[in-house]
Coordinates of C-alpha atoms in Angstrom, one line a residue:
Chain A
M1 CA 94.5 53.1 -20.5
D2 CA 95.8 51.0 -23.3
P3 CA 97.8 47.8 -22.5
E4 CA 98.3 47.0 -26.1
S5 CA 100.2 50.2 -26.9
P6 CA 103.7 49.3 -25.9
R7 CA 103.5 45.9 -27.6
V8 CA 102.6 47.1 -31.0
G9 CA 105.3 49.9 -30.6
R10 CA 103.8 52.6 -32.3
P11 CA 101.7 55.6 -30.9
R12 CA 97.9 54.8 -31.5
R13 CA 94.8 55.9 -30.0
S14 CA 93.6 54.1 -27.1
S15 CA 90.6 51.6 -27.2
P16 CA 88.3 53.7 -25.3
V17 CA 89.0 56.6 -27.4
M18 CA 88.6 54.4 -30.4
L19 CA 85.5 53.1 -29.4
E20 CA 84.2 56.7 -28.6
E21 CA 85.0 57.9 -32.0
A22 CA 83.4 55.0 -33.8
A23 CA 80.1 55.2 -31.6
A24 CA 80.1 59.1 -32.4
E25 CA 80.3 58.2 -36.3
L26 CA 77.7 55.5 -36.0
F27 CA 75.5 57.7 -34.1
L28 CA 75.7 60.3 -36.7
E29 CA 75.3 58.3 -39.4
Q30 CA 72.2 56.3 -38.4
G31 CA 71.2 57.3 -34.9
Y32 CA 71.9 56.2 -31.3
D33 CA 69.0 53.7 -31.2
R34 CA 69.8 51.9 -34.3
T35 CA 73.3 51.6 -33.4
T36 CA 74.6 48.3 -31.5
I37 CA 77.5 47.5 -29.5
D38 CA 78.6 45.1 -32.2
Q39 CA 78.6 47.8 -34.7
I40 CA 80.6 50.1 -32.6
S41 CA 83.2 47.4 -31.8
A42 CA 83.5 46.5 -35.4
R43 CA 84.0 49.9 -36.5
A44 CA 86.7 50.6 -33.7
G45 CA 88.4 47.3 -35.0
V46 CA 88.1 45.7 -31.7
A47 CA 86.4 42.8 -30.2
R48 CA 83.0 43.1 -28.5
T49 CA 84.7 42.2 -25.2
T50 CA 87.1 44.9 -25.5
F51 CA 84.0 47.1 -25.4
F52 CA 83.1 45.6 -22.0
N53 CA 86.4 46.5 -20.7
Y54 CA 85.6 50.0 -20.8
F55 CA 82.0 50.3 -20.6
T56 CA 79.2 48.6 -19.0
T57 CA 76.3 49.9 -21.6
K58 CA 75.9 51.6 -24.9
G59 CA 74.9 54.7 -22.9
D60 CA 78.1 55.1 -21.1
V61 CA 79.7 56.0 -24.4
L62 CA 77.9 59.3 -24.0
W63 CA 79.4 60.2 -20.8
V64 CA 83.2 59.5 -21.2
E65 CA 84.4 63.2 -20.3
L66 CA 82.0 63.4 -17.4
D67 CA 82.7 59.8 -16.1
A68 CA 86.5 60.6 -16.2
A69 CA 85.7 63.9 -14.5
I70 CA 83.9 63.0 -11.4
P71 CA 87.0 61.1 -9.8
R72 CA 89.3 63.9 -10.9
L73 CA 87.0 66.3 -9.1
R74 CA 87.0 64.0 -5.9
E75 CA 90.8 63.9 -6.1
A76 CA 90.9 67.7 -6.5
L77 CA 88.9 68.2 -3.5
E78 CA 91.1 65.8 -1.3
A79 CA 94.3 67.9 -2.6
V80 CA 92.9 71.3 -1.7
D81 CA 94.7 73.7 1.0
P82 CA 93.4 72.5 4.2
G83 CA 93.8 76.2 5.3
S84 CA 91.4 77.7 2.5
R85 CA 87.7 78.0 3.1
A86 CA 85.7 75.1 1.8
F87 CA 83.2 77.0 -0.5
D88 CA 86.4 78.8 -2.2
A89 CA 88.2 75.4 -2.3
L90 CA 85.4 74.2 -4.2
E91 CA 85.6 76.6 -6.9
V92 CA 89.3 76.2 -7.2
A93 CA 88.7 72.2 -7.3
L94 CA 86.0 72.5 -10.1
R95 CA 88.2 74.9 -12.1
S96 CA 91.2 72.6 -12.1
T97 CA 88.8 69.7 -13.1
A98 CA 87.5 71.8 -15.9
A99 CA 91.0 73.0 -17.0
E100 CA 91.7 69.5 -18.4
V101 CA 88.9 69.7 -20.9
P102 CA 90.0 71.6 -24.0
A103 CA 87.3 74.1 -25.5
A104 CA 87.7 71.8 -28.7
R105 CA 86.6 68.8 -26.8
V106 CA 82.8 69.7 -26.2
P107 CA 80.9 66.4 -25.3
W108 CA 79.7 65.6 -28.6
A109 CA 76.7 63.3 -27.2
V110 CA 75.2 66.6 -26.0
A111 CA 76.2 69.1 -28.6
H112 CA 74.9 66.9 -31.5
R113 CA 71.9 65.3 -29.5
A114 CA 69.3 66.2 -32.2
L115 CA 71.5 64.7 -34.9
M116 CA 72.6 61.8 -33.2
G117 CA 69.1 61.0 -31.4
T118 CA 71.2 60.9 -27.9
G119 CA 68.8 63.0 -26.2
P120 CA 66.4 60.4 -24.5
E121 CA 69.5 58.2 -23.5
L122 CA 71.3 61.5 -21.9
A123 CA 67.9 62.3 -20.1
S124 CA 67.7 58.8 -18.7
S125 CA 71.2 58.4 -17.8
G126 CA 72.1 61.8 -16.6
L127 CA 70.5 62.0 -13.1
T128 CA 72.9 59.3 -11.9
R129 CA 75.8 61.5 -12.9
F130 CA 74.3 64.5 -11.5
L131 CA 73.9 62.7 -8.4
A132 CA 77.4 61.1 -8.2
I133 CA 78.5 64.7 -8.6
V134 CA 76.3 65.9 -5.5
D135 CA 77.7 62.9 -3.4
V136 CA 81.4 63.9 -4.1
I137 CA 80.8 67.5 -3.1
T138 CA 78.4 66.5 0.1
R139 CA 81.1 64.5 1.4
F140 CA 83.7 67.1 0.9
L141 CA 81.5 70.0 2.6
A142 CA 80.7 67.4 5.4
R143 CA 84.2 66.9 6.0
R144 CA 85.4 70.4 5.7
E145 CA 82.7 72.4 7.3
P146 CA 81.2 70.6 10.4
A147 CA 79.1 73.7 11.2
L148 CA 76.8 72.4 8.4
E149 CA 74.1 69.7 9.0
P150 CA 74.2 66.9 6.8
D151 CA 71.1 67.8 5.1
E152 CA 72.5 71.4 4.5
A153 CA 76.0 70.0 3.0
R154 CA 73.6 68.1 0.8
A155 CA 71.6 71.0 -0.2
A156 CA 74.6 73.0 -0.9
A157 CA 76.1 70.3 -2.8
A158 CA 73.0 69.9 -5.0
A159 CA 72.7 73.5 -5.6
I160 CA 76.4 73.8 -6.6
A161 CA 75.9 70.9 -8.9
G162 CA 72.9 72.4 -10.3
G163 CA 74.9 75.7 -11.0
A164 CA 77.8 73.8 -12.4
M165 CA 75.6 71.8 -14.8
A166 CA 73.9 74.9 -16.0
G167 CA 77.3 76.5 -16.6
A168 CA 78.7 73.3 -18.4
G169 CA 75.3 73.4 -20.7
A170 CA 76.0 77.1 -21.5
W171 CA 79.5 76.5 -22.4
I172 CA 78.5 73.5 -24.8
E173 CA 75.7 75.6 -26.4
A174 CA 78.1 78.7 -26.9
G175 CA 79.5 77.3 -30.1
T176 CA 82.8 78.0 -31.2
A177 CA 83.2 81.1 -29.7
R178 CA 83.3 79.5 -26.3
G179 CA 85.8 80.4 -23.6
P180 CA 87.3 78.1 -20.9
L181 CA 84.9 75.7 -19.3
A182 CA 86.4 76.6 -15.9
D183 CA 85.1 80.1 -16.4
A184 CA 81.5 78.7 -17.4
L185 CA 81.6 76.7 -14.2
S186 CA 82.7 79.7 -12.1
A187 CA 79.7 81.9 -13.5
G188 CA 77.3 79.0 -12.8
V189 CA 78.6 78.3 -9.2
R190 CA 79.8 81.7 -7.8
P191 CA 76.7 83.3 -6.5
V192 CA 75.6 79.8 -4.7
L193 CA 79.1 79.6 -3.1
D194 CA 78.8 83.1 -1.8
G195 CA 75.4 82.5 -0.6
W196 CA 76.2 79.2 1.5
S197 CA 79.4 81.1 2.7
T198 CA 77.6 84.1 3.8
A199 CA 74.8 81.8 5.5
L200 CA 77.6 79.8 7.3
R201 CA 79.5 82.9 8.4
R202 CA 76.3 84.4 9.9
R203 CA 75.5 81.3 11.7
T204 CA 79.1 80.8 13.2
A205 CA 79.2 84.6 14.0
G206 CA 76.0 84.2 15.8
G207 CA 77.4 81.5 18.1
E208 CA 74.9 78.9 16.5
R209 CA 76.6 75.7 15.9
A210 CA 75.3 72.5 14.5
R211 CA 76.4 69.1 16.6
Chain B
M1 CA 39.5 64.6 -12.5
D2 CA 37.0 61.8 -12.6
P3 CA 34.3 62.4 -14.9
E4 CA 32.6 59.3 -13.7
S5 CA 31.9 60.4 -10.2
P6 CA 28.9 62.4 -10.7
R7 CA 27.2 59.7 -12.6
V8 CA 27.7 57.0 -10.1
G9 CA 26.4 59.5 -7.7
R10 CA 28.7 58.5 -4.8
P11 CA 31.9 59.6 -3.6
R12 CA 34.8 57.5 -5.1
R13 CA 38.4 57.9 -5.5
S14 CA 39.2 59.1 -8.8
S15 CA 40.8 57.0 -11.4
P16 CA 44.4 58.1 -11.5
V17 CA 44.5 57.9 -7.3
M18 CA 43.1 54.3 -7.7
L19 CA 45.6 53.6 -10.3
E20 CA 48.3 55.0 -8.2
E21 CA 47.2 53.0 -5.1
A22 CA 47.0 49.7 -7.1
A23 CA 50.7 50.6 -8.5
A24 CA 52.0 51.0 -5.0
E25 CA 50.6 47.8 -3.8
L26 CA 51.8 45.7 -6.6
F27 CA 55.2 47.3 -6.6
L28 CA 55.5 46.4 -3.0
E29 CA 54.2 42.8 -3.3
Q30 CA 56.3 41.8 -6.5
G31 CA 58.6 44.7 -7.5
Y32 CA 58.3 47.5 -9.9
D33 CA 60.0 45.6 -12.8
R34 CA 57.7 42.6 -12.6
T35 CA 54.6 44.6 -12.4
T36 CA 52.7 45.4 -16.0
I37 CA 50.3 48.0 -16.7
D38 CA 47.9 45.4 -17.3
Q39 CA 48.0 44.4 -13.6
I40 CA 47.7 47.8 -12.2
S41 CA 44.8 48.5 -14.3
A42 CA 43.0 45.1 -13.0
R43 CA 44.0 45.8 -9.5
A44 CA 42.6 49.1 -9.7
G45 CA 39.3 47.9 -11.4
V46 CA 39.6 49.9 -14.5
A47 CA 40.2 49.2 -18.3
R48 CA 43.8 49.4 -19.7
T49 CA 42.8 52.4 -21.8
T50 CA 42.0 54.4 -18.7
F51 CA 45.3 53.8 -17.7
F52 CA 46.5 55.6 -20.8
N53 CA 44.0 58.3 -20.2
Y54 CA 46.1 59.6 -17.1
F55 CA 49.6 58.2 -17.9
T56 CA 51.8 57.6 -20.7
T57 CA 54.2 55.1 -19.3
K58 CA 54.5 52.8 -16.2
G59 CA 57.1 55.1 -14.9
D60 CA 54.7 58.1 -14.8
V61 CA 52.9 56.5 -11.9
L62 CA 55.8 57.4 -9.8
W63 CA 55.6 61.0 -10.2
V64 CA 52.2 61.8 -9.8
E65 CA 52.8 64.2 -6.9
L66 CA 55.8 66.0 -8.7
D67 CA 54.1 66.1 -12.2
A68 CA 51.1 67.8 -10.6
A69 CA 53.3 70.2 -8.8
I70 CA 55.2 71.6 -11.8
P71 CA 52.2 73.3 -13.2
R72 CA 51.1 74.4 -9.9
L73 CA 54.5 76.1 -9.4
R74 CA 54.2 77.7 -12.8
E75 CA 50.9 79.2 -11.8
A76 CA 52.0 80.3 -8.4
L77 CA 55.0 82.3 -10.3
E78 CA 52.6 83.8 -12.6
A79 CA 50.3 85.0 -9.8
V80 CA 53.1 86.6 -7.5
D81 CA 52.9 90.1 -6.6
P82 CA 54.6 92.1 -9.7
G83 CA 56.1 94.6 -6.9
S84 CA 57.9 92.0 -5.0
R85 CA 61.6 91.0 -5.7
A86 CA 62.0 87.9 -7.9
F87 CA 64.1 85.8 -5.6
D88 CA 61.9 86.6 -2.7
A89 CA 58.8 85.5 -4.9
L90 CA 60.5 82.4 -6.1
E91 CA 60.6 81.3 -2.4
V92 CA 57.0 82.4 -1.8
A93 CA 55.7 80.6 -5.0
L94 CA 57.8 77.0 -4.0
R95 CA 56.3 77.3 -0.4
S96 CA 52.7 77.7 -1.5
T97 CA 53.1 74.9 -4.1
A98 CA 54.6 72.6 -1.4
A99 CA 51.8 73.7 1.0
E100 CA 49.3 71.7 -0.9
V101 CA 51.4 68.2 -0.1
P102 CA 50.5 67.3 3.4
A103 CA 53.5 65.7 5.6
A104 CA 51.6 62.5 5.4
R105 CA 51.8 62.3 1.5
V106 CA 55.3 61.4 1.2
P107 CA 56.0 60.2 -2.2
W108 CA 55.8 56.5 -1.8
A109 CA 58.0 55.6 -4.8
V110 CA 60.9 57.5 -3.4
A111 CA 60.4 56.8 0.3
H112 CA 60.0 52.6 -0.3
R113 CA 62.3 52.5 -3.4
A114 CA 64.7 49.8 -2.0
L115 CA 61.4 47.7 -1.0
M116 CA 59.5 48.4 -4.3
G117 CA 62.6 48.3 -6.8
T118 CA 61.6 51.9 -8.1
G119 CA 65.1 53.3 -7.7
P120 CA 66.5 52.5 -11.4
E121 CA 63.1 54.1 -12.8
L122 CA 63.2 57.1 -10.8
A123 CA 66.9 57.6 -11.9
S124 CA 65.9 57.2 -15.4
S125 CA 62.9 59.4 -15.3
G126 CA 63.9 62.0 -12.8
L127 CA 66.4 64.3 -14.8
T128 CA 63.5 65.0 -17.3
R129 CA 61.2 66.2 -14.2
F130 CA 64.2 68.2 -12.8
L131 CA 64.8 70.1 -16.1
A132 CA 61.1 70.9 -16.5
I133 CA 61.5 72.6 -13.0
V134 CA 64.5 74.4 -14.1
D135 CA 62.6 75.4 -17.2
V136 CA 59.6 77.0 -15.2
I137 CA 62.2 78.7 -12.8
T138 CA 64.2 80.2 -15.9
R139 CA 61.3 81.6 -17.8
F140 CA 60.2 83.2 -14.4
L141 CA 63.6 84.8 -13.8
A142 CA 64.3 85.9 -17.3
R143 CA 60.9 87.6 -17.3
R144 CA 61.1 89.3 -14.0
E145 CA 64.7 90.0 -14.0
P146 CA 66.0 91.5 -17.3
A147 CA 69.3 92.3 -15.7
L148 CA 70.1 88.5 -15.8
E149 CA 71.7 87.2 -19.0
P150 CA 69.9 84.2 -20.3
D151 CA 72.7 81.8 -19.1
E152 CA 72.4 83.5 -15.7
A153 CA 68.8 83.1 -15.4
R154 CA 69.2 79.3 -16.1
A155 CA 72.3 79.0 -13.8
A156 CA 70.3 80.4 -10.9
A157 CA 67.3 78.3 -11.8
A158 CA 69.1 75.1 -11.9
A159 CA 70.9 75.8 -8.7
I160 CA 67.6 76.7 -6.9
A161 CA 66.0 73.7 -8.5
G162 CA 69.0 71.5 -7.1
G163 CA 68.5 73.1 -3.6
A164 CA 64.8 72.4 -3.8
M165 CA 65.4 68.8 -4.8
A166 CA 67.8 68.3 -1.9
G167 CA 65.4 69.8 0.6
A168 CA 62.6 67.6 -0.7
G169 CA 64.9 64.4 -0.5
A170 CA 65.5 65.4 3.2
W171 CA 61.8 65.8 4.1
I172 CA 61.2 62.4 2.4
E173 CA 64.2 60.9 4.4
A174 CA 63.2 62.6 7.8
G175 CA 60.7 60.1 8.6
T176 CA 57.3 60.5 10.5
A177 CA 59.1 63.4 12.5
R178 CA 59.1 65.6 9.4
G179 CA 57.7 69.1 9.4
P180 CA 56.1 70.9 6.5
L181 CA 57.5 70.5 3.1
A182 CA 57.6 74.2 2.4
D183 CA 60.2 74.4 5.4
A184 CA 62.4 71.9 4.0
L185 CA 62.3 73.6 0.6
S186 CA 63.1 77.0 2.1
A187 CA 66.1 75.3 3.9
G188 CA 67.3 74.1 0.7
V189 CA 66.9 77.1 -1.6
R190 CA 67.3 80.2 1.0
P191 CA 71.3 80.5 0.5
V192 CA 71.0 80.2 -3.3
L193 CA 68.4 82.8 -3.5
D194 CA 70.3 85.3 -1.2
G195 CA 73.6 84.6 -3.2
W196 CA 72.1 85.4 -6.6
S197 CA 70.0 88.2 -5.2
T198 CA 73.2 89.8 -3.7
A199 CA 75.0 89.0 -7.1
L200 CA 72.4 90.8 -8.8
R201 CA 72.1 93.8 -6.4
R202 CA 75.7 94.5 -6.6
R203 CA 75.5 94.6 -10.4
T204 CA 72.6 96.8 -10.7
A205 CA 74.3 99.0 -8.1
G206 CA 77.6 99.2 -10.1
G207 CA 75.8 100.5 -13.1
E208 CA 76.4 97.4 -15.2
R209 CA 73.3 96.2 -16.9
A210 CA 72.7 93.4 -19.2
R211 CA 70.8 94.2 -22.7

């Protein structure tokens, strides 16, 4: 994460974390729109080129947690017990991905969007992330449930991602009384997983098989 | 829709339709990014101010069908039989909203996004539409299913909207062999509606009631 740490020989926060903290401070002080990448880099005490080692656009700073969670979800799905049912395995993978996000580590760009003016950027850069999650889940379902048509795998994945997004949103809005993110995700996706699981079981019981 | 029609005394396409067609032509010819609102207005044979009577940004031209469908969905949900079950009524309302979109009227900005270069704008302006649909469904569920907690109504709505989005996407991608949009939406949402309906029925049967 931070190739400089071993060289300076003392514990320090990594550059992306410092950049994220600097960005959050500046967005709070003067708003998202009026903050430049140069200002963020200067506040973090790094060169502008360092910013671009970790982020492609200013908006990417808003999505550090989620952008790190998407590959973790993919890896968790690759690691699930091959004997488990796909829709149950999905909940396990979502929960284990969420378990690495402590309750205190709420996405600041979402939680403080009104104060920071991050709302429009979140709206314009959020769908790409949502669709990346849908893709990860679609590929998992297509691999693990051959009885699902490709369109069905994608529909199930989009509904699961929608439920998970709402669960995460509720968790963010819950304030300091919030419980674990994993429970909020489960609450958002469980009925969807059950619904698709039942639909699939009915079909295979009825002898109808796709492909 | 077009206040000028009665005055000129002959059937003609309305201004928003002409603007949309002019925009589609120009995006195909020269790409989304290189097309200006002035060019769209000129091609449609209307004043620039006319464009702003119907659209706020250039990107709004990409969403004519969906932006018209969202209030129709809200009205359809307000008109559903009060005796019907909420999750069944949702499918009826989605289908009746979709029934007004003929199979030949596929959203061109999505179907031809590679040729037109509309992909990035669709990605950046799509989430706002998605969340508007989630809001419409959330309000309906909160009103019709008091046993659902507010977070649950939103989670169900987000999953339903996700399934509907995937269904609509499959319908767009299906090419000229596509069937009715209503059937594609049903395929996307039915297992989600069943899953939430079952979860709710179990709860009320178990005597647990929220609020």
